[in-house]
Amino acid sequence: MYESGEDYLEAILMLQHEKGTVHSVDVARKLGVSKPSVSRAMGILKDGGYLEDGEGTELHLTKKGLEKATDIYSRHRLLTEFIMAITGVPEEQAEKNACRVEHDIDADVVAGITNWMKKNKKS
């Protein structure tokens, strides 16, 4: 899956947590992209089995889509917390950097960061 597809899945998951229901226009606003771009991406995600239509214009993640989106979001949060912990930068800056890294990081590196965070967690 391409980085942009992962961004769309993560955005849908975050919007579901924030709003309950998600529409294409919500995704466009969140990601700062055009409605036609969202429409094209939603078609690709549906074809890939990550997304299905809900009632009316609602978007719903499939089981496969939810698993992928949850994995992406978990990596994002882990990397954000890790960057903040080791650099002391503000959350907003850490999030921007985590977003760039989350798509390309190897699973063994994620596991290593997870272990480091557990060992170095502040009480």
mmCIF file with all atom_site columns, C-alpha atoms in Angstrom:
data_model
loop_
_atom_site.group_PDB
_atom_site.id
_atom_site.type_symbol
_atom_site.label_atom_id
_atom_site.label_alt_id
_atom_site.label_comp_id
_atom_site.label_asym_id
_atom_site.label_entity_id
_atom_site.label_seq_id
_atom_site.pdbx_PDB_ins_code
_atom_site.Cartn_x
_atom_site.Cartn_y
_atom_site.Cartn_z
_atom_site.occupancy
_atom_site.B_iso_or_equiv
_atom_site.pdbx_formal_charge
_atom_site.auth_seq_id
_atom_site.auth_comp_id
_atom_site.auth_asym_id
_atom_site.auth_atom_id
_atom_site.pdbx_PDB_model_num
ATOM 1   C CA . MET A 1 1   ? 0.000   0.000  0.000  1.00 0.00 ? 1   MET A CA 1
ATOM 2   C CA . TYR A 1 2   ? 1.198   3.484  -0.808 1.00 0.00 ? 2   TYR A CA 1
ATOM 3   C CA . GLU A 1 3   ? 1.898   6.110  1.854  1.00 0.00 ? 3   GLU A CA 1
ATOM 4   C CA . SER A 1 4   ? -1.103  8.157  0.769  1.00 0.00 ? 4   SER A CA 1
ATOM 5   C CA . GLY A 1 5   ? -3.411  5.159  1.175  1.00 0.00 ? 5   GLY A CA 1
ATOM 6   C CA . GLU A 1 6   ? -2.112  4.683  4.696  1.00 0.00 ? 6   GLU A CA 1
ATOM 7   C CA . ASP A 1 7   ? -2.709  8.379  5.396  1.00 0.00 ? 7   ASP A CA 1
ATOM 8   C CA . TYR A 1 8   ? -6.322  8.038  4.249  1.00 0.00 ? 8   TYR A CA 1
ATOM 9   C CA . LEU A 1 9   ? -6.915  4.949  6.403  1.00 0.00 ? 9   LEU A CA 1
ATOM 10  C CA . GLU A 1 10  ? -5.385  6.630  9.436  1.00 0.00 ? 10  GLU A CA 1
ATOM 11  C CA . ALA A 1 11  ? -7.502  9.747  8.871  1.00 0.00 ? 11  ALA A CA 1
ATOM 12  C CA . ILE A 1 12  ? -10.698 7.697  8.588  1.00 0.00 ? 12  ILE A CA 1
ATOM 13  C CA . LEU A 1 13  ? -9.888  5.872  11.827 1.00 0.00 ? 13  LEU A CA 1
ATOM 14  C CA . MET A 1 14  ? -9.148  9.123  13.655 1.00 0.00 ? 14  MET A CA 1
ATOM 15  C CA . LEU A 1 15  ? -12.338 10.722 12.352 1.00 0.00 ? 15  LEU A CA 1
ATOM 16  C CA . GLN A 1 16  ? -14.380 7.697  13.434 1.00 0.00 ? 16  GLN A CA 1
ATOM 17  C CA . HIS A 1 17  ? -13.014 8.130  16.957 1.00 0.00 ? 17  HIS A CA 1
ATOM 18  C CA . GLU A 1 18  ? -13.689 11.878 16.898 1.00 0.00 ? 18  GLU A CA 1
ATOM 19  C CA . LYS A 1 19  ? -17.050 12.005 15.142 1.00 0.00 ? 19  LYS A CA 1
ATOM 20  C CA . GLY A 1 20  ? -18.500 8.514  15.017 1.00 0.00 ? 20  GLY A CA 1
ATOM 21  C CA . THR A 1 21  ? -19.412 8.688  11.352 1.00 0.00 ? 21  THR A CA 1
ATOM 22  C CA . VAL A 1 22  ? -17.112 9.641  8.506  1.00 0.00 ? 22  VAL A CA 1
ATOM 23  C CA . HIS A 1 23  ? -17.871 11.145 5.117  1.00 0.00 ? 23  HIS A CA 1
ATOM 24  C CA . SER A 1 24  ? -15.513 11.901 2.239  1.00 0.00 ? 24  SER A CA 1
ATOM 25  C CA . VAL A 1 25  ? -15.773 15.628 2.904  1.00 0.00 ? 25  VAL A CA 1
ATOM 26  C CA . ASP A 1 26  ? -14.477 15.053 6.463  1.00 0.00 ? 26  ASP A CA 1
ATOM 27  C CA . VAL A 1 27  ? -11.452 13.213 5.100  1.00 0.00 ? 27  VAL A CA 1
ATOM 28  C CA . ALA A 1 28  ? -10.796 15.987 2.581  1.00 0.00 ? 28  ALA A CA 1
ATOM 29  C CA . ARG A 1 29  ? -10.842 18.606 5.335  1.00 0.00 ? 29  ARG A CA 1
ATOM 30  C CA . LYS A 1 30  ? -8.646  16.584 7.686  1.00 0.00 ? 30  LYS A CA 1
ATOM 31  C CA . LEU A 1 31  ? -5.981  15.883 5.086  1.00 0.00 ? 31  LEU A CA 1
ATOM 32  C CA . GLY A 1 32  ? -6.276  19.218 3.262  1.00 0.00 ? 32  GLY A CA 1
ATOM 33  C CA . VAL A 1 33  ? -6.927  17.581 -0.106 1.00 0.00 ? 33  VAL A CA 1
ATOM 34  C CA . SER A 1 34  ? -9.596  18.022 -2.764 1.00 0.00 ? 34  SER A CA 1
ATOM 35  C CA . LYS A 1 35  ? -12.856 16.081 -2.807 1.00 0.00 ? 35  LYS A CA 1
ATOM 36  C CA . PRO A 1 36  ? -11.950 14.463 -6.168 1.00 0.00 ? 36  PRO A CA 1
ATOM 37  C CA . SER A 1 37  ? -8.661  13.239 -4.644 1.00 0.00 ? 37  SER A CA 1
ATOM 38  C CA . VAL A 1 38  ? -10.577 11.676 -1.756 1.00 0.00 ? 38  VAL A CA 1
ATOM 39  C CA . SER A 1 39  ? -13.081 10.122 -4.134 1.00 0.00 ? 39  SER A CA 1
ATOM 40  C CA . ARG A 1 40  ? -10.288 8.499  -6.154 1.00 0.00 ? 40  ARG A CA 1
ATOM 41  C CA . ALA A 1 41  ? -8.534  7.254  -3.011 1.00 0.00 ? 41  ALA A CA 1
ATOM 42  C CA . MET A 1 42  ? -11.765 5.841  -1.577 1.00 0.00 ? 42  MET A CA 1
ATOM 43  C CA . GLY A 1 43  ? -12.269 3.869  -4.786 1.00 0.00 ? 43  GLY A CA 1
ATOM 44  C CA . ILE A 1 44  ? -8.772  2.413  -4.526 1.00 0.00 ? 44  ILE A CA 1
ATOM 45  C CA . LEU A 1 45  ? -9.289  1.543  -0.849 1.00 0.00 ? 45  LEU A CA 1
ATOM 46  C CA . LYS A 1 46  ? -12.639 -0.115 -1.634 1.00 0.00 ? 46  LYS A CA 1
ATOM 47  C CA . ASP A 1 47  ? -11.056 -2.120 -4.453 1.00 0.00 ? 47  ASP A CA 1
ATOM 48  C CA . GLY A 1 48  ? -8.329  -3.213 -2.036 1.00 0.00 ? 48  GLY A CA 1
ATOM 49  C CA . GLY A 1 49  ? -10.867 -4.432 0.492  1.00 0.00 ? 49  GLY A CA 1
ATOM 50  C CA . TYR A 1 50  ? -10.040 -1.765 3.099  1.00 0.00 ? 50  TYR A CA 1
ATOM 51  C CA . LEU A 1 51  ? -13.227 0.257  2.896  1.00 0.00 ? 51  LEU A CA 1
ATOM 52  C CA . GLU A 1 52  ? -16.928 -0.222 2.281  1.00 0.00 ? 52  GLU A CA 1
ATOM 53  C CA . ASP A 1 53  ? -19.835 2.126  1.837  1.00 0.00 ? 53  ASP A CA 1
ATOM 54  C CA . GLY A 1 54  ? -22.148 2.674  4.746  1.00 0.00 ? 54  GLY A CA 1
ATOM 55  C CA . GLU A 1 55  ? -25.564 4.256  4.861  1.00 0.00 ? 55  GLU A CA 1
ATOM 56  C CA . GLY A 1 56  ? -25.826 7.193  2.496  1.00 0.00 ? 56  GLY A CA 1
ATOM 57  C CA . THR A 1 57  ? -22.400 8.709  2.111  1.00 0.00 ? 57  THR A CA 1
ATOM 58  C CA . GLU A 1 58  ? -20.823 7.216  5.246  1.00 0.00 ? 58  GLU A CA 1
ATOM 59  C CA . LEU A 1 59  ? -17.473 5.468  4.973  1.00 0.00 ? 59  LEU A CA 1
ATOM 60  C CA . HIS A 1 60  ? -16.697 2.313  6.947  1.00 0.00 ? 60  HIS A CA 1
ATOM 61  C CA . LEU A 1 61  ? -13.436 0.468  7.373  1.00 0.00 ? 61  LEU A CA 1
ATOM 62  C CA . THR A 1 62  ? -13.609 -3.249 6.729  1.00 0.00 ? 62  THR A CA 1
ATOM 63  C CA . LYS A 1 63  ? -11.951 -5.637 9.186  1.00 0.00 ? 63  LYS A CA 1
ATOM 64  C CA . LYS A 1 64  ? -8.859  -5.542 6.965  1.00 0.00 ? 64  LYS A CA 1
ATOM 65  C CA . GLY A 1 65  ? -9.022  -1.738 6.809  1.00 0.00 ? 65  GLY A CA 1
ATOM 66  C CA . LEU A 1 66  ? -9.456  -1.391 10.561 1.00 0.00 ? 66  LEU A CA 1
ATOM 67  C CA . GLU A 1 67  ? -6.465  -3.647 11.228 1.00 0.00 ? 67  GLU A CA 1
ATOM 68  C CA . LYS A 1 68  ? -4.271  -1.686 8.809  1.00 0.00 ? 68  LYS A CA 1
ATOM 69  C CA . ALA A 1 69  ? -5.447  1.714  10.089 1.00 0.00 ? 69  ALA A CA 1
ATOM 70  C CA . THR A 1 70  ? -4.937  0.656  13.714 1.00 0.00 ? 70  THR A CA 1
ATOM 71  C CA . ASP A 1 71  ? -1.410  -0.537 12.933 1.00 0.00 ? 71  ASP A CA 1
ATOM 72  C CA . ILE A 1 72  ? -0.555  2.742  11.193 1.00 0.00 ? 72  ILE A CA 1
ATOM 73  C CA . TYR A 1 73  ? -2.018  4.851  13.999 1.00 0.00 ? 73  TYR A CA 1
ATOM 74  C CA . SER A 1 74  ? -0.209  2.782  16.643 1.00 0.00 ? 74  SER A CA 1
ATOM 75  C CA . ARG A 1 75  ? 3.107   3.331  14.859 1.00 0.00 ? 75  ARG A CA 1
ATOM 76  C CA . HIS A 1 76  ? 2.307   7.039  14.605 1.00 0.00 ? 76  HIS A CA 1
ATOM 77  C CA . ARG A 1 77  ? 1.617   7.363  18.339 1.00 0.00 ? 77  ARG A CA 1
ATOM 78  C CA . LEU A 1 78  ? 4.657   5.264  19.286 1.00 0.00 ? 78  LEU A CA 1
ATOM 79  C CA . LEU A 1 79  ? 6.975   7.311  17.083 1.00 0.00 ? 79  LEU A CA 1
ATOM 80  C CA . THR A 1 80  ? 5.512   10.589 18.316 1.00 0.00 ? 80  THR A CA 1
ATOM 81  C CA . GLU A 1 81  ? 6.068   9.602  21.935 1.00 0.00 ? 81  GLU A CA 1
ATOM 82  C CA . PHE A 1 82  ? 9.553   8.265  21.168 1.00 0.00 ? 82  PHE A CA 1
ATOM 83  C CA . ILE A 1 83  ? 10.640  11.414 19.340 1.00 0.00 ? 83  ILE A CA 1
ATOM 84  C CA . MET A 1 84  ? 9.333   13.577 22.167 1.00 0.00 ? 84  MET A CA 1
ATOM 85  C CA . ALA A 1 85  ? 11.100  11.403 24.759 1.00 0.00 ? 85  ALA A CA 1
ATOM 86  C CA . ILE A 1 86  ? 14.515  11.425 23.116 1.00 0.00 ? 86  ILE A CA 1
ATOM 87  C CA . THR A 1 87  ? 14.564  14.947 21.696 1.00 0.00 ? 87  THR A CA 1
ATOM 88  C CA . GLY A 1 88  ? 12.334  17.002 23.958 1.00 0.00 ? 88  GLY A CA 1
ATOM 89  C CA . VAL A 1 89  ? 10.596  18.631 20.984 1.00 0.00 ? 89  VAL A CA 1
ATOM 90  C CA . PRO A 1 90  ? 6.927   19.652 21.294 1.00 0.00 ? 90  PRO A CA 1
ATOM 91  C CA . GLU A 1 91  ? 4.207   17.161 20.356 1.00 0.00 ? 91  GLU A CA 1
ATOM 92  C CA . GLU A 1 92  ? 3.244   18.986 17.154 1.00 0.00 ? 92  GLU A CA 1
ATOM 93  C CA . GLN A 1 93  ? 6.813   18.826 15.834 1.00 0.00 ? 93  GLN A CA 1
ATOM 94  C CA . ALA A 1 94  ? 7.187   15.199 16.919 1.00 0.00 ? 94  ALA A CA 1
ATOM 95  C CA . GLU A 1 95  ? 3.915   14.297 15.166 1.00 0.00 ? 95  GLU A CA 1
ATOM 96  C CA . LYS A 1 96  ? 5.009   15.858 11.881 1.00 0.00 ? 96  LYS A CA 1
ATOM 97  C CA . ASN A 1 97  ? 8.229   13.877 11.966 1.00 0.00 ? 97  ASN A CA 1
ATOM 98  C CA . ALA A 1 98  ? 6.485   10.670 13.064 1.00 0.00 ? 98  ALA A CA 1
ATOM 99  C CA . CYS A 1 99  ? 4.096   11.011 10.133 1.00 0.00 ? 99  CYS A CA 1
ATOM 100 C CA . ARG A 1 100 ? 7.013   11.027 7.701  1.00 0.00 ? 100 ARG A CA 1
ATOM 101 C CA . VAL A 1 101 ? 8.685   7.989  9.301  1.00 0.00 ? 101 VAL A CA 1
ATOM 102 C CA . GLU A 1 102 ? 5.664   5.795  10.127 1.00 0.00 ? 102 GLU A CA 1
ATOM 103 C CA . HIS A 1 103 ? 5.235   4.542  6.574  1.00 0.00 ? 103 HIS A CA 1
ATOM 104 C CA . ASP A 1 104 ? 8.774   3.294  6.007  1.00 0.00 ? 104 ASP A CA 1
ATOM 105 C CA . ILE A 1 105 ? 9.904   1.961  9.364  1.00 0.00 ? 105 ILE A CA 1
ATOM 106 C CA . ASP A 1 106 ? 10.717  -1.755 9.658  1.00 0.00 ? 106 ASP A CA 1
ATOM 107 C CA . ALA A 1 107 ? 8.781   -3.957 12.085 1.00 0.00 ? 107 ALA A CA 1
ATOM 108 C CA . ASP A 1 108 ? 11.942  -4.883 13.992 1.00 0.00 ? 108 ASP A CA 1
ATOM 109 C CA . VAL A 1 109 ? 12.734  -1.196 14.512 1.00 0.00 ? 109 VAL A CA 1
ATOM 110 C CA . VAL A 1 110 ? 9.185   -0.629 15.805 1.00 0.00 ? 110 VAL A CA 1
ATOM 111 C CA . ALA A 1 111 ? 9.671   -3.570 18.182 1.00 0.00 ? 111 ALA A CA 1
ATOM 112 C CA . GLY A 1 112 ? 12.969  -2.108 19.382 1.00 0.00 ? 112 GLY A CA 1
ATOM 113 C CA . ILE A 1 113 ? 11.407  1.310  19.977 1.00 0.00 ? 113 ILE A CA 1
ATOM 114 C CA . THR A 1 114 ? 8.500   -0.331 21.806 1.00 0.00 ? 114 THR A CA 1
ATOM 115 C CA . ASN A 1 115 ? 10.930  -2.179 24.080 1.00 0.00 ? 115 ASN A CA 1
ATOM 116 C CA . TRP A 1 116 ? 12.957  0.997  24.681 1.00 0.00 ? 116 TRP A CA 1
ATOM 117 C CA . MET A 1 117 ? 9.808   2.944  25.543 1.00 0.00 ? 117 MET A CA 1
ATOM 118 C CA . LYS A 1 118 ? 8.695   0.256  28.027 1.00 0.00 ? 118 LYS A CA 1
ATOM 119 C CA . LYS A 1 119 ? 12.105  0.204  29.725 1.00 0.00 ? 119 LYS A CA 1
ATOM 120 C CA . ASN A 1 120 ? 12.372  4.001  29.838 1.00 0.00 ? 120 ASN A CA 1
ATOM 121 C CA . LYS A 1 121 ? 8.779   4.891  30.668 1.00 0.00 ? 121 LYS A CA 1
ATOM 122 C CA . LYS A 1 122 ? 8.525   7.662  33.200 1.00 0.00 ? 122 LYS A CA 1
ATOM 123 C CA . SER A 1 123 ? 6.381   6.753  36.180 1.00 0.00 ? 123 SER A CA 1
#
